[in-house]
Short mmCIF file of N, CA and C in Angstrom, two decimals:
data_model
loop_
_atom_site.label_atom_id
_atom_site.label_comp_id
_atom_site.label_asym_id
_atom_site.label_seq_id
_atom_site.Cartn_x
_atom_site.Cartn_y
_atom_site.Cartn_z
N PRO A 1 7.33 7.78 -13.89
CA PRO A 1 7.90 8.86 -14.68
C PRO A 1 9.40 8.66 -14.85
N TRP A 2 9.89 9.09 -15.99
CA TRP A 2 11.30 8.90 -16.31
C TRP A 2 12.23 9.54 -15.29
N ASN A 3 11.82 10.64 -14.68
CA ASN A 3 12.70 11.30 -13.72
C ASN A 3 12.94 10.45 -12.47
N LEU A 4 12.18 9.37 -12.30
CA LEU A 4 12.39 8.46 -11.17
C LEU A 4 13.10 7.17 -11.56
N TYR A 5 13.56 7.08 -12.81
CA TYR A 5 14.14 5.83 -13.30
C TYR A 5 15.26 5.32 -12.39
N ASP A 6 16.23 6.18 -12.04
CA ASP A 6 17.36 5.74 -11.22
C ASP A 6 16.90 5.18 -9.88
N VAL A 7 15.97 5.86 -9.23
CA VAL A 7 15.47 5.40 -7.93
C VAL A 7 14.75 4.06 -8.08
N ILE A 8 13.92 3.95 -9.10
CA ILE A 8 13.18 2.71 -9.33
C ILE A 8 14.14 1.57 -9.65
N ALA A 9 15.12 1.82 -10.51
CA ALA A 9 16.09 0.78 -10.87
C ALA A 9 16.88 0.32 -9.65
N GLU A 10 17.29 1.24 -8.79
CA GLU A 10 18.01 0.87 -7.57
C GLU A 10 17.11 0.05 -6.64
N PHE A 11 15.85 0.44 -6.51
CA PHE A 11 14.91 -0.31 -5.67
C PHE A 11 14.75 -1.74 -6.20
N LEU A 12 14.53 -1.88 -7.49
CA LEU A 12 14.37 -3.21 -8.09
C LEU A 12 15.60 -4.06 -7.84
N ASP A 13 16.78 -3.46 -7.97
CA ASP A 13 18.02 -4.18 -7.74
C ASP A 13 18.15 -4.57 -6.27
N ALA A 14 17.83 -3.66 -5.36
CA ALA A 14 17.93 -3.94 -3.92
C ALA A 14 16.96 -5.04 -3.50
N GLN A 15 15.81 -5.12 -4.16
CA GLN A 15 14.82 -6.14 -3.83
C GLN A 15 15.04 -7.44 -4.60
N ARG A 16 16.11 -7.49 -5.37
CA ARG A 16 16.47 -8.66 -6.18
C ARG A 16 15.36 -9.05 -7.15
N ILE A 17 14.72 -8.04 -7.70
CA ILE A 17 13.70 -8.28 -8.73
C ILE A 17 14.43 -8.47 -10.05
N PRO A 18 14.12 -9.54 -10.77
CA PRO A 18 14.85 -9.82 -12.01
C PRO A 18 14.77 -8.66 -13.01
N THR A 19 15.85 -8.49 -13.75
CA THR A 19 15.90 -7.46 -14.77
C THR A 19 14.88 -7.75 -15.85
N GLY A 20 14.21 -6.73 -16.28
CA GLY A 20 13.22 -6.85 -17.34
C GLY A 20 12.86 -5.47 -17.84
N PRO A 21 11.90 -5.39 -18.74
CA PRO A 21 11.54 -4.07 -19.27
C PRO A 21 10.94 -3.18 -18.19
N LEU A 22 11.29 -1.93 -18.23
CA LEU A 22 10.75 -0.93 -17.31
C LEU A 22 10.15 0.17 -18.18
N LEU A 23 8.85 0.16 -18.30
CA LEU A 23 8.16 1.08 -19.20
C LEU A 23 7.67 2.29 -18.42
N LEU A 24 8.27 3.43 -18.69
CA LEU A 24 7.93 4.66 -17.99
C LEU A 24 7.49 5.70 -19.01
N ARG A 25 6.89 6.76 -18.54
CA ARG A 25 6.50 7.84 -19.43
C ARG A 25 6.78 9.18 -18.77
N ASP A 26 6.83 10.21 -19.59
CA ASP A 26 6.93 11.56 -19.04
C ASP A 26 5.58 11.88 -18.42
N TRP A 27 5.61 12.49 -17.26
CA TRP A 27 4.38 12.66 -16.50
C TRP A 27 4.42 13.97 -15.74
N ASP A 28 3.31 14.68 -15.77
CA ASP A 28 3.17 15.84 -14.90
C ASP A 28 1.91 15.63 -14.08
N LEU A 29 1.51 16.63 -13.34
CA LEU A 29 0.39 16.45 -12.43
C LEU A 29 -0.94 16.91 -13.01
N ALA A 30 -1.02 17.06 -14.32
CA ALA A 30 -2.28 17.45 -14.94
C ALA A 30 -3.31 16.35 -14.74
N PRO A 31 -4.52 16.69 -14.32
CA PRO A 31 -5.54 15.67 -14.06
C PRO A 31 -5.81 14.77 -15.26
N SER A 32 -5.72 15.29 -16.46
CA SER A 32 -6.00 14.45 -17.63
C SER A 32 -5.01 13.30 -17.75
N LEU A 33 -3.80 13.50 -17.29
CA LEU A 33 -2.82 12.42 -17.35
C LEU A 33 -2.95 11.47 -16.17
N LEU A 34 -3.42 11.98 -15.05
CA LEU A 34 -3.56 11.12 -13.88
C LEU A 34 -4.62 10.05 -14.09
N ARG A 35 -5.60 10.31 -14.92
CA ARG A 35 -6.72 9.37 -15.09
C ARG A 35 -6.83 8.92 -16.53
N ASN A 36 -5.73 8.70 -17.18
CA ASN A 36 -5.75 8.36 -18.59
C ASN A 36 -5.86 6.86 -18.78
N ALA A 37 -7.09 6.37 -18.80
CA ALA A 37 -7.32 4.93 -18.98
C ALA A 37 -6.81 4.46 -20.32
N GLY A 38 -6.91 5.32 -21.34
CA GLY A 38 -6.42 4.94 -22.67
C GLY A 38 -4.94 4.62 -22.66
N TYR A 39 -4.18 5.39 -21.91
CA TYR A 39 -2.74 5.12 -21.84
C TYR A 39 -2.49 3.77 -21.19
N LYS A 40 -3.15 3.51 -20.07
CA LYS A 40 -2.94 2.25 -19.35
C LYS A 40 -3.32 1.06 -20.23
N THR A 41 -4.47 1.15 -20.89
CA THR A 41 -4.90 0.07 -21.77
C THR A 41 -3.89 -0.14 -22.89
N GLY A 42 -3.44 0.94 -23.49
CA GLY A 42 -2.48 0.85 -24.59
C GLY A 42 -1.17 0.21 -24.18
N ILE A 43 -0.66 0.59 -23.02
CA ILE A 43 0.64 0.05 -22.59
C ILE A 43 0.51 -1.43 -22.22
N ILE A 44 -0.61 -1.82 -21.63
CA ILE A 44 -0.81 -3.24 -21.30
C ILE A 44 -0.89 -4.05 -22.59
N ARG A 45 -1.63 -3.55 -23.57
CA ARG A 45 -1.72 -4.26 -24.85
C ARG A 45 -0.35 -4.37 -25.52
N GLU A 46 0.45 -3.31 -25.41
CA GLU A 46 1.80 -3.32 -25.99
C GLU A 46 2.67 -4.39 -25.32
N ILE A 47 2.59 -4.48 -24.01
CA ILE A 47 3.38 -5.48 -23.28
C ILE A 47 2.92 -6.89 -23.67
N LEU A 48 1.62 -7.11 -23.75
CA LEU A 48 1.10 -8.42 -24.16
C LEU A 48 1.57 -8.78 -25.57
N ALA A 49 1.59 -7.80 -26.46
CA ALA A 49 2.04 -8.06 -27.84
C ALA A 49 3.54 -8.32 -27.89
N THR A 50 4.30 -7.66 -27.03
CA THR A 50 5.76 -7.84 -27.01
C THR A 50 6.14 -9.22 -26.50
N TYR A 51 5.36 -9.77 -25.59
CA TYR A 51 5.64 -11.08 -25.00
C TYR A 51 4.46 -12.02 -25.23
N PRO A 52 4.23 -12.43 -26.49
CA PRO A 52 3.01 -13.18 -26.82
C PRO A 52 2.90 -14.56 -26.19
N SER A 53 4.01 -15.12 -25.75
CA SER A 53 3.93 -16.47 -25.18
C SER A 53 3.87 -16.48 -23.66
N LEU A 54 3.92 -15.30 -23.04
CA LEU A 54 3.91 -15.25 -21.57
C LEU A 54 2.51 -15.00 -21.02
N PRO A 55 2.19 -15.68 -19.91
CA PRO A 55 0.95 -15.35 -19.19
C PRO A 55 1.22 -14.15 -18.29
N PHE A 56 0.16 -13.49 -17.85
CA PHE A 56 0.31 -12.30 -17.02
C PHE A 56 -0.66 -12.32 -15.86
N ILE A 57 -0.32 -11.53 -14.82
CA ILE A 57 -1.20 -11.24 -13.70
C ILE A 57 -1.33 -9.72 -13.67
N LEU A 58 -2.54 -9.23 -13.60
CA LEU A 58 -2.79 -7.79 -13.55
C LEU A 58 -3.10 -7.40 -12.11
N ILE A 59 -2.47 -6.31 -11.65
CA ILE A 59 -2.62 -5.87 -10.26
C ILE A 59 -3.04 -4.41 -10.26
N GLY A 60 -4.09 -4.09 -9.52
CA GLY A 60 -4.56 -2.72 -9.44
C GLY A 60 -5.35 -2.49 -8.17
N ASP A 61 -6.12 -1.40 -8.15
CA ASP A 61 -6.95 -1.13 -6.98
C ASP A 61 -8.35 -0.72 -7.41
N SER A 62 -9.23 -0.64 -6.44
CA SER A 62 -10.64 -0.36 -6.72
C SER A 62 -10.94 1.14 -6.77
N ALA A 63 -9.93 1.99 -6.66
CA ALA A 63 -10.18 3.43 -6.60
C ALA A 63 -10.43 4.05 -7.96
N GLN A 64 -9.75 3.56 -8.99
CA GLN A 64 -9.89 4.18 -10.31
C GLN A 64 -10.50 3.19 -11.28
N GLU A 65 -10.05 3.21 -12.51
CA GLU A 65 -10.65 2.37 -13.54
C GLU A 65 -9.94 1.04 -13.72
N ASP A 66 -9.01 0.68 -12.85
CA ASP A 66 -8.23 -0.54 -13.04
C ASP A 66 -9.10 -1.75 -13.30
N SER A 67 -10.14 -1.93 -12.50
CA SER A 67 -10.99 -3.11 -12.62
C SER A 67 -11.61 -3.22 -14.01
N GLU A 68 -12.16 -2.12 -14.49
CA GLU A 68 -12.83 -2.13 -15.79
C GLU A 68 -11.82 -2.31 -16.92
N ILE A 69 -10.68 -1.63 -16.82
CA ILE A 69 -9.63 -1.77 -17.83
C ILE A 69 -9.18 -3.22 -17.89
N TYR A 70 -8.95 -3.81 -16.73
CA TYR A 70 -8.45 -5.18 -16.69
C TYR A 70 -9.49 -6.17 -17.22
N ALA A 71 -10.77 -5.93 -16.96
CA ALA A 71 -11.81 -6.81 -17.50
C ALA A 71 -11.79 -6.78 -19.03
N ASP A 72 -11.59 -5.59 -19.60
CA ASP A 72 -11.49 -5.48 -21.06
C ASP A 72 -10.27 -6.22 -21.59
N ILE A 73 -9.14 -6.11 -20.88
CA ILE A 73 -7.92 -6.80 -21.30
C ILE A 73 -8.11 -8.31 -21.23
N VAL A 74 -8.70 -8.80 -20.15
CA VAL A 74 -8.94 -10.24 -20.00
C VAL A 74 -9.84 -10.73 -21.14
N ALA A 75 -10.88 -9.97 -21.46
CA ALA A 75 -11.80 -10.37 -22.54
C ALA A 75 -11.09 -10.40 -23.89
N ALA A 76 -10.18 -9.47 -24.11
CA ALA A 76 -9.46 -9.40 -25.39
C ALA A 76 -8.35 -10.44 -25.49
N HIS A 77 -7.87 -10.94 -24.35
CA HIS A 77 -6.76 -11.89 -24.33
C HIS A 77 -7.11 -13.08 -23.44
N PRO A 78 -8.13 -13.87 -23.83
CA PRO A 78 -8.53 -15.00 -22.98
C PRO A 78 -7.37 -15.97 -22.79
N GLN A 79 -7.29 -16.51 -21.60
CA GLN A 79 -6.28 -17.50 -21.22
C GLN A 79 -4.87 -16.92 -21.05
N ARG A 80 -4.64 -15.66 -21.37
CA ARG A 80 -3.32 -15.05 -21.17
C ARG A 80 -3.19 -14.45 -19.77
N ILE A 81 -4.31 -14.03 -19.19
CA ILE A 81 -4.29 -13.37 -17.88
C ILE A 81 -4.66 -14.42 -16.84
N LEU A 82 -3.67 -14.81 -16.04
CA LEU A 82 -3.89 -15.85 -15.03
C LEU A 82 -4.84 -15.38 -13.94
N ALA A 83 -4.66 -14.13 -13.52
CA ALA A 83 -5.49 -13.59 -12.43
C ALA A 83 -5.48 -12.07 -12.50
N VAL A 84 -6.51 -11.50 -11.91
CA VAL A 84 -6.61 -10.06 -11.73
C VAL A 84 -6.70 -9.84 -10.22
N TYR A 85 -5.70 -9.15 -9.66
CA TYR A 85 -5.69 -8.83 -8.24
C TYR A 85 -6.08 -7.37 -8.08
N ILE A 86 -7.17 -7.14 -7.36
CA ILE A 86 -7.64 -5.78 -7.10
C ILE A 86 -7.57 -5.53 -5.61
N ARG A 87 -6.79 -4.54 -5.23
CA ARG A 87 -6.70 -4.16 -3.82
C ARG A 87 -7.90 -3.29 -3.51
N ASN A 88 -8.64 -3.70 -2.51
CA ASN A 88 -9.83 -2.98 -2.12
C ASN A 88 -9.47 -1.72 -1.35
N VAL A 89 -9.96 -0.59 -1.84
CA VAL A 89 -9.79 0.66 -1.10
C VAL A 89 -11.15 1.31 -0.82
N ARG A 90 -12.22 0.54 -1.04
CA ARG A 90 -13.58 1.02 -0.77
C ARG A 90 -14.24 0.09 0.24
N GLN A 91 -15.23 0.60 0.95
CA GLN A 91 -15.92 -0.25 1.92
C GLN A 91 -16.92 -1.16 1.21
N HIS A 92 -16.86 -2.42 1.51
CA HIS A 92 -17.79 -3.45 1.03
C HIS A 92 -17.97 -3.51 -0.48
N PRO A 93 -16.89 -3.54 -1.25
CA PRO A 93 -17.04 -3.62 -2.70
C PRO A 93 -17.63 -4.95 -3.16
N GLU A 94 -17.51 -5.98 -2.31
CA GLU A 94 -18.03 -7.29 -2.69
C GLU A 94 -19.55 -7.27 -2.82
N ASP A 95 -20.20 -6.26 -2.23
CA ASP A 95 -21.66 -6.14 -2.31
C ASP A 95 -22.10 -5.31 -3.52
N SER A 96 -21.16 -4.73 -4.23
CA SER A 96 -21.47 -3.82 -5.33
C SER A 96 -21.94 -4.58 -6.57
N PRO A 97 -23.06 -4.14 -7.17
CA PRO A 97 -23.48 -4.76 -8.44
C PRO A 97 -22.41 -4.63 -9.52
N ALA A 98 -21.69 -3.50 -9.53
CA ALA A 98 -20.63 -3.31 -10.51
C ALA A 98 -19.52 -4.35 -10.31
N MET A 99 -19.20 -4.66 -9.05
CA MET A 99 -18.16 -5.66 -8.78
C MET A 99 -18.63 -7.05 -9.20
N ARG A 100 -19.90 -7.33 -9.00
CA ARG A 100 -20.44 -8.63 -9.45
C ARG A 100 -20.36 -8.76 -10.97
N THR A 101 -20.72 -7.69 -11.66
CA THR A 101 -20.63 -7.69 -13.12
C THR A 101 -19.19 -7.87 -13.56
N LEU A 102 -18.29 -7.17 -12.90
CA LEU A 102 -16.86 -7.29 -13.21
C LEU A 102 -16.39 -8.72 -13.00
N ALA A 103 -16.77 -9.32 -11.88
CA ALA A 103 -16.37 -10.70 -11.60
C ALA A 103 -16.88 -11.64 -12.69
N GLU A 104 -18.12 -11.45 -13.10
CA GLU A 104 -18.69 -12.29 -14.16
C GLU A 104 -17.93 -12.14 -15.47
N ARG A 105 -17.53 -10.90 -15.80
CA ARG A 105 -16.78 -10.66 -17.04
C ARG A 105 -15.41 -11.34 -16.99
N ILE A 106 -14.72 -11.19 -15.88
CA ILE A 106 -13.37 -11.75 -15.76
C ILE A 106 -13.42 -13.27 -15.77
N VAL A 107 -14.32 -13.84 -14.99
CA VAL A 107 -14.45 -15.30 -14.93
C VAL A 107 -14.94 -15.84 -16.27
N GLY A 108 -15.86 -15.13 -16.91
CA GLY A 108 -16.37 -15.55 -18.21
C GLY A 108 -15.28 -15.63 -19.26
N ALA A 109 -14.23 -14.84 -19.10
CA ALA A 109 -13.11 -14.85 -20.04
C ALA A 109 -12.04 -15.86 -19.63
N GLY A 110 -12.28 -16.60 -18.54
CA GLY A 110 -11.36 -17.66 -18.15
C GLY A 110 -10.28 -17.27 -17.18
N SER A 111 -10.41 -16.13 -16.52
CA SER A 111 -9.41 -15.71 -15.55
C SER A 111 -10.01 -15.77 -14.15
N THR A 112 -9.23 -15.34 -13.17
CA THR A 112 -9.63 -15.33 -11.77
C THR A 112 -9.55 -13.91 -11.24
N LEU A 113 -10.53 -13.51 -10.44
CA LEU A 113 -10.52 -12.21 -9.79
C LEU A 113 -10.29 -12.42 -8.31
N VAL A 114 -9.33 -11.69 -7.75
CA VAL A 114 -9.10 -11.69 -6.30
C VAL A 114 -9.25 -10.25 -5.83
N LEU A 115 -10.23 -10.02 -4.98
CA LEU A 115 -10.48 -8.71 -4.39
C LEU A 115 -10.06 -8.81 -2.93
N ALA A 116 -9.04 -8.05 -2.54
CA ALA A 116 -8.47 -8.20 -1.19
C ALA A 116 -8.13 -6.85 -0.59
N ASP A 117 -8.11 -6.81 0.74
CA ASP A 117 -7.74 -5.59 1.46
C ASP A 117 -6.24 -5.35 1.48
N ASP A 118 -5.46 -6.40 1.29
CA ASP A 118 -4.02 -6.22 1.40
C ASP A 118 -3.26 -7.12 0.43
N THR A 119 -2.00 -6.83 0.29
CA THR A 119 -1.14 -7.56 -0.63
C THR A 119 -0.92 -8.99 -0.18
N LEU A 120 -0.95 -9.23 1.11
CA LEU A 120 -0.71 -10.58 1.62
C LEU A 120 -1.74 -11.57 1.09
N ALA A 121 -3.00 -11.19 1.02
CA ALA A 121 -4.03 -12.09 0.49
C ALA A 121 -3.74 -12.44 -0.96
N ALA A 122 -3.34 -11.45 -1.74
CA ALA A 122 -3.00 -11.71 -3.15
C ALA A 122 -1.77 -12.60 -3.23
N ALA A 123 -0.78 -12.34 -2.38
CA ALA A 123 0.44 -13.16 -2.39
C ALA A 123 0.14 -14.60 -2.01
N ARG A 124 -0.74 -14.80 -1.05
CA ARG A 124 -1.13 -16.18 -0.67
C ARG A 124 -1.78 -16.90 -1.85
N HIS A 125 -2.65 -16.20 -2.55
CA HIS A 125 -3.30 -16.79 -3.72
C HIS A 125 -2.25 -17.14 -4.79
N ALA A 126 -1.34 -16.23 -5.05
CA ALA A 126 -0.30 -16.47 -6.05
C ALA A 126 0.59 -17.63 -5.65
N ALA A 127 0.94 -17.72 -4.37
CA ALA A 127 1.78 -18.83 -3.89
C ALA A 127 1.04 -20.16 -4.02
N ALA A 128 -0.24 -20.16 -3.71
CA ALA A 128 -1.03 -21.40 -3.80
C ALA A 128 -1.09 -21.93 -5.23
N HIS A 129 -0.95 -21.03 -6.20
CA HIS A 129 -0.97 -21.44 -7.61
C HIS A 129 0.43 -21.61 -8.20
N GLY A 130 1.47 -21.41 -7.38
CA GLY A 130 2.83 -21.59 -7.86
C GLY A 130 3.36 -20.43 -8.69
N TRP A 131 2.71 -19.27 -8.62
CA TRP A 131 3.15 -18.12 -9.40
C TRP A 131 4.24 -17.34 -8.69
N ILE A 132 4.32 -17.47 -7.38
CA ILE A 132 5.45 -16.95 -6.60
C ILE A 132 5.87 -18.06 -5.64
N ARG A 133 7.11 -17.97 -5.16
CA ARG A 133 7.60 -18.99 -4.22
C ARG A 133 6.93 -18.79 -2.86
N LYS A 134 6.57 -19.89 -2.21
CA LYS A 134 5.92 -19.81 -0.90
C LYS A 134 6.82 -19.15 0.14
N GLU A 135 8.14 -19.28 -0.05
CA GLU A 135 9.07 -18.66 0.91
C GLU A 135 8.94 -17.14 0.93
N THR A 136 8.46 -16.54 -0.14
CA THR A 136 8.34 -15.08 -0.17
C THR A 136 7.19 -14.57 0.69
N LEU A 137 6.30 -15.45 1.12
CA LEU A 137 5.17 -15.01 1.95
C LEU A 137 5.65 -14.41 3.27
N ASP A 138 6.73 -14.97 3.83
CA ASP A 138 7.27 -14.40 5.08
C ASP A 138 7.73 -12.96 4.86
N ASP A 139 8.35 -12.70 3.71
CA ASP A 139 8.78 -11.34 3.40
C ASP A 139 7.58 -10.40 3.27
N VAL A 140 6.53 -10.87 2.61
CA VAL A 140 5.33 -10.05 2.44
C VAL A 140 4.68 -9.78 3.80
N LYS A 141 4.63 -10.81 4.66
CA LYS A 141 4.08 -10.63 6.01
C LYS A 141 4.88 -9.58 6.78
N GLY A 142 6.21 -9.65 6.69
CA GLY A 142 7.07 -8.68 7.36
C GLY A 142 6.82 -7.27 6.87
N GLU A 143 6.71 -7.10 5.56
CA GLU A 143 6.43 -5.78 4.99
C GLU A 143 5.07 -5.27 5.47
N LYS A 144 4.10 -6.17 5.56
CA LYS A 144 2.77 -5.78 6.02
C LYS A 144 2.83 -5.30 7.47
N ARG A 145 3.57 -6.03 8.31
CA ARG A 145 3.72 -5.61 9.72
C ARG A 145 4.37 -4.24 9.81
N GLU A 146 5.40 -4.01 8.99
CA GLU A 146 6.07 -2.71 9.00
C GLU A 146 5.11 -1.60 8.58
N ASP A 147 4.32 -1.87 7.54
CA ASP A 147 3.37 -0.87 7.06
C ASP A 147 2.32 -0.54 8.11
N GLU A 148 1.85 -1.57 8.82
CA GLU A 148 0.79 -1.37 9.80
C GLU A 148 1.32 -0.81 11.11
N GLY A 149 2.59 -0.98 11.39
CA GLY A 149 3.16 -0.51 12.63
C GLY A 149 2.67 -1.33 13.82
N ASP A 150 2.85 -0.77 15.01
CA ASP A 150 2.48 -1.51 16.22
C ASP A 150 1.08 -1.17 16.71
N GLY A 151 0.35 -0.38 15.94
CA GLY A 151 -1.02 -0.03 16.33
C GLY A 151 -1.11 1.18 17.23
N SER A 152 0.03 1.82 17.54
CA SER A 152 0.01 2.95 18.46
C SER A 152 -0.23 4.29 17.76
N LYS A 153 -0.19 4.31 16.44
CA LYS A 153 -0.39 5.56 15.72
C LYS A 153 -1.87 5.93 15.73
N ALA A 154 -2.12 7.23 15.88
CA ALA A 154 -3.50 7.73 15.80
C ALA A 154 -3.93 7.72 14.34
N PRO A 155 -5.21 7.46 14.08
CA PRO A 155 -5.67 7.49 12.69
C PRO A 155 -5.51 8.87 12.08
N ALA A 156 -5.31 8.93 10.79
CA ALA A 156 -5.18 10.21 10.10
C ALA A 156 -6.50 10.97 10.21
N PRO A 157 -6.44 12.28 10.43
CA PRO A 157 -7.67 13.07 10.54
C PRO A 157 -8.50 12.96 9.26
N GLY A 158 -9.79 12.76 9.44
CA GLY A 158 -10.69 12.69 8.29
C GLY A 158 -10.71 11.37 7.56
N VAL A 159 -9.92 10.40 8.02
CA VAL A 159 -9.88 9.09 7.37
C VAL A 159 -10.60 8.10 8.26
N GLU A 160 -11.65 7.51 7.70
CA GLU A 160 -12.41 6.52 8.46
C GLU A 160 -11.64 5.21 8.51
N THR A 161 -11.64 4.59 9.68
CA THR A 161 -11.07 3.25 9.77
C THR A 161 -12.22 2.28 9.89
N SER A 162 -12.05 1.14 9.29
CA SER A 162 -13.10 0.14 9.34
C SER A 162 -12.48 -1.23 9.41
N ALA A 163 -13.30 -2.18 9.77
CA ALA A 163 -12.82 -3.56 9.80
C ALA A 163 -12.52 -3.99 8.37
N PRO A 164 -11.55 -4.87 8.20
CA PRO A 164 -11.23 -5.32 6.85
C PRO A 164 -12.42 -6.03 6.22
N THR A 165 -12.55 -5.87 4.91
CA THR A 165 -13.58 -6.60 4.20
C THR A 165 -13.03 -7.97 3.84
N PRO A 166 -13.89 -8.92 3.56
CA PRO A 166 -13.39 -10.26 3.25
C PRO A 166 -12.65 -10.28 1.92
N THR A 167 -11.67 -11.17 1.83
CA THR A 167 -11.02 -11.41 0.55
C THR A 167 -11.97 -12.23 -0.29
N VAL A 168 -12.20 -11.80 -1.50
CA VAL A 168 -13.12 -12.48 -2.41
C VAL A 168 -12.30 -13.05 -3.56
N VAL A 169 -12.39 -14.36 -3.76
CA VAL A 169 -11.72 -15.02 -4.88
C VAL A 169 -12.80 -15.62 -5.76
N VAL A 170 -12.82 -15.19 -7.00
CA VAL A 170 -13.79 -15.73 -7.96
C VAL A 170 -12.98 -16.34 -9.09
N ASP A 171 -13.11 -17.66 -9.26
CA ASP A 171 -12.32 -18.32 -10.29
C ASP A 171 -13.23 -18.96 -11.33
N PRO A 172 -12.65 -19.42 -12.45
CA PRO A 172 -13.47 -19.95 -13.54
C PRO A 172 -14.35 -21.14 -13.18
N GLU A 173 -14.08 -21.83 -12.09
CA GLU A 173 -14.93 -22.95 -11.70
C GLU A 173 -16.25 -22.48 -11.12
N VAL A 174 -16.35 -21.19 -10.77
CA VAL A 174 -17.58 -20.64 -10.22
C VAL A 174 -18.45 -20.19 -11.39
N THR A 175 -19.66 -20.63 -11.43
CA THR A 175 -20.55 -20.22 -12.51
C THR A 175 -21.15 -18.86 -12.20
N ALA A 176 -21.61 -18.18 -13.22
CA ALA A 176 -22.20 -16.85 -13.04
C ALA A 176 -23.36 -16.89 -12.06
N GLY A 177 -24.15 -17.95 -12.05
CA GLY A 177 -25.27 -18.06 -11.13
C GLY A 177 -24.83 -18.12 -9.68
N GLU A 178 -23.64 -18.65 -9.42
CA GLU A 178 -23.16 -18.74 -8.05
C GLU A 178 -22.69 -17.40 -7.52
N LEU A 179 -22.53 -16.40 -8.39
CA LEU A 179 -22.09 -15.09 -7.93
C LEU A 179 -23.22 -14.30 -7.31
N GLU A 180 -24.45 -14.73 -7.46
CA GLU A 180 -25.59 -13.97 -6.95
C GLU A 180 -25.84 -14.28 -5.50
#
């Protein structure tokens, strides 16, 4: 939201993130705006049109429509989307028929799907492909340790804790038959 522009700009500067477009919108807490897939699809298409020669990586989570939106974007822009990183926030999504279908759609369009429990797995994949510098992995590991703490915190009431699910990487070299 625009009312957070100054805070976001300062954060980006403090993290030494290169200057680039920052696309924000006016936002309130109305449920219709919180789940507006049309807006997300439209803004991604606008960014792709603005930078037609650049490849992209799409990052989202498994809680909302990110996966489906991104599969549509990959299909509409083959070879432009290097990878789709989906942070898993559900238990055992790799067993889901919907996730298998999603993986087939993304791979069929020539991209890669990475389904992971944490940012570090996605960062490792990106570093292995040269999309981020390998030196940044130490920073990501440090941030992960800070987020997780020392393990002494009690779990939040009503929140189930479970063992991490496996990181799933599906790339174009995998045929649809191998996903079964």
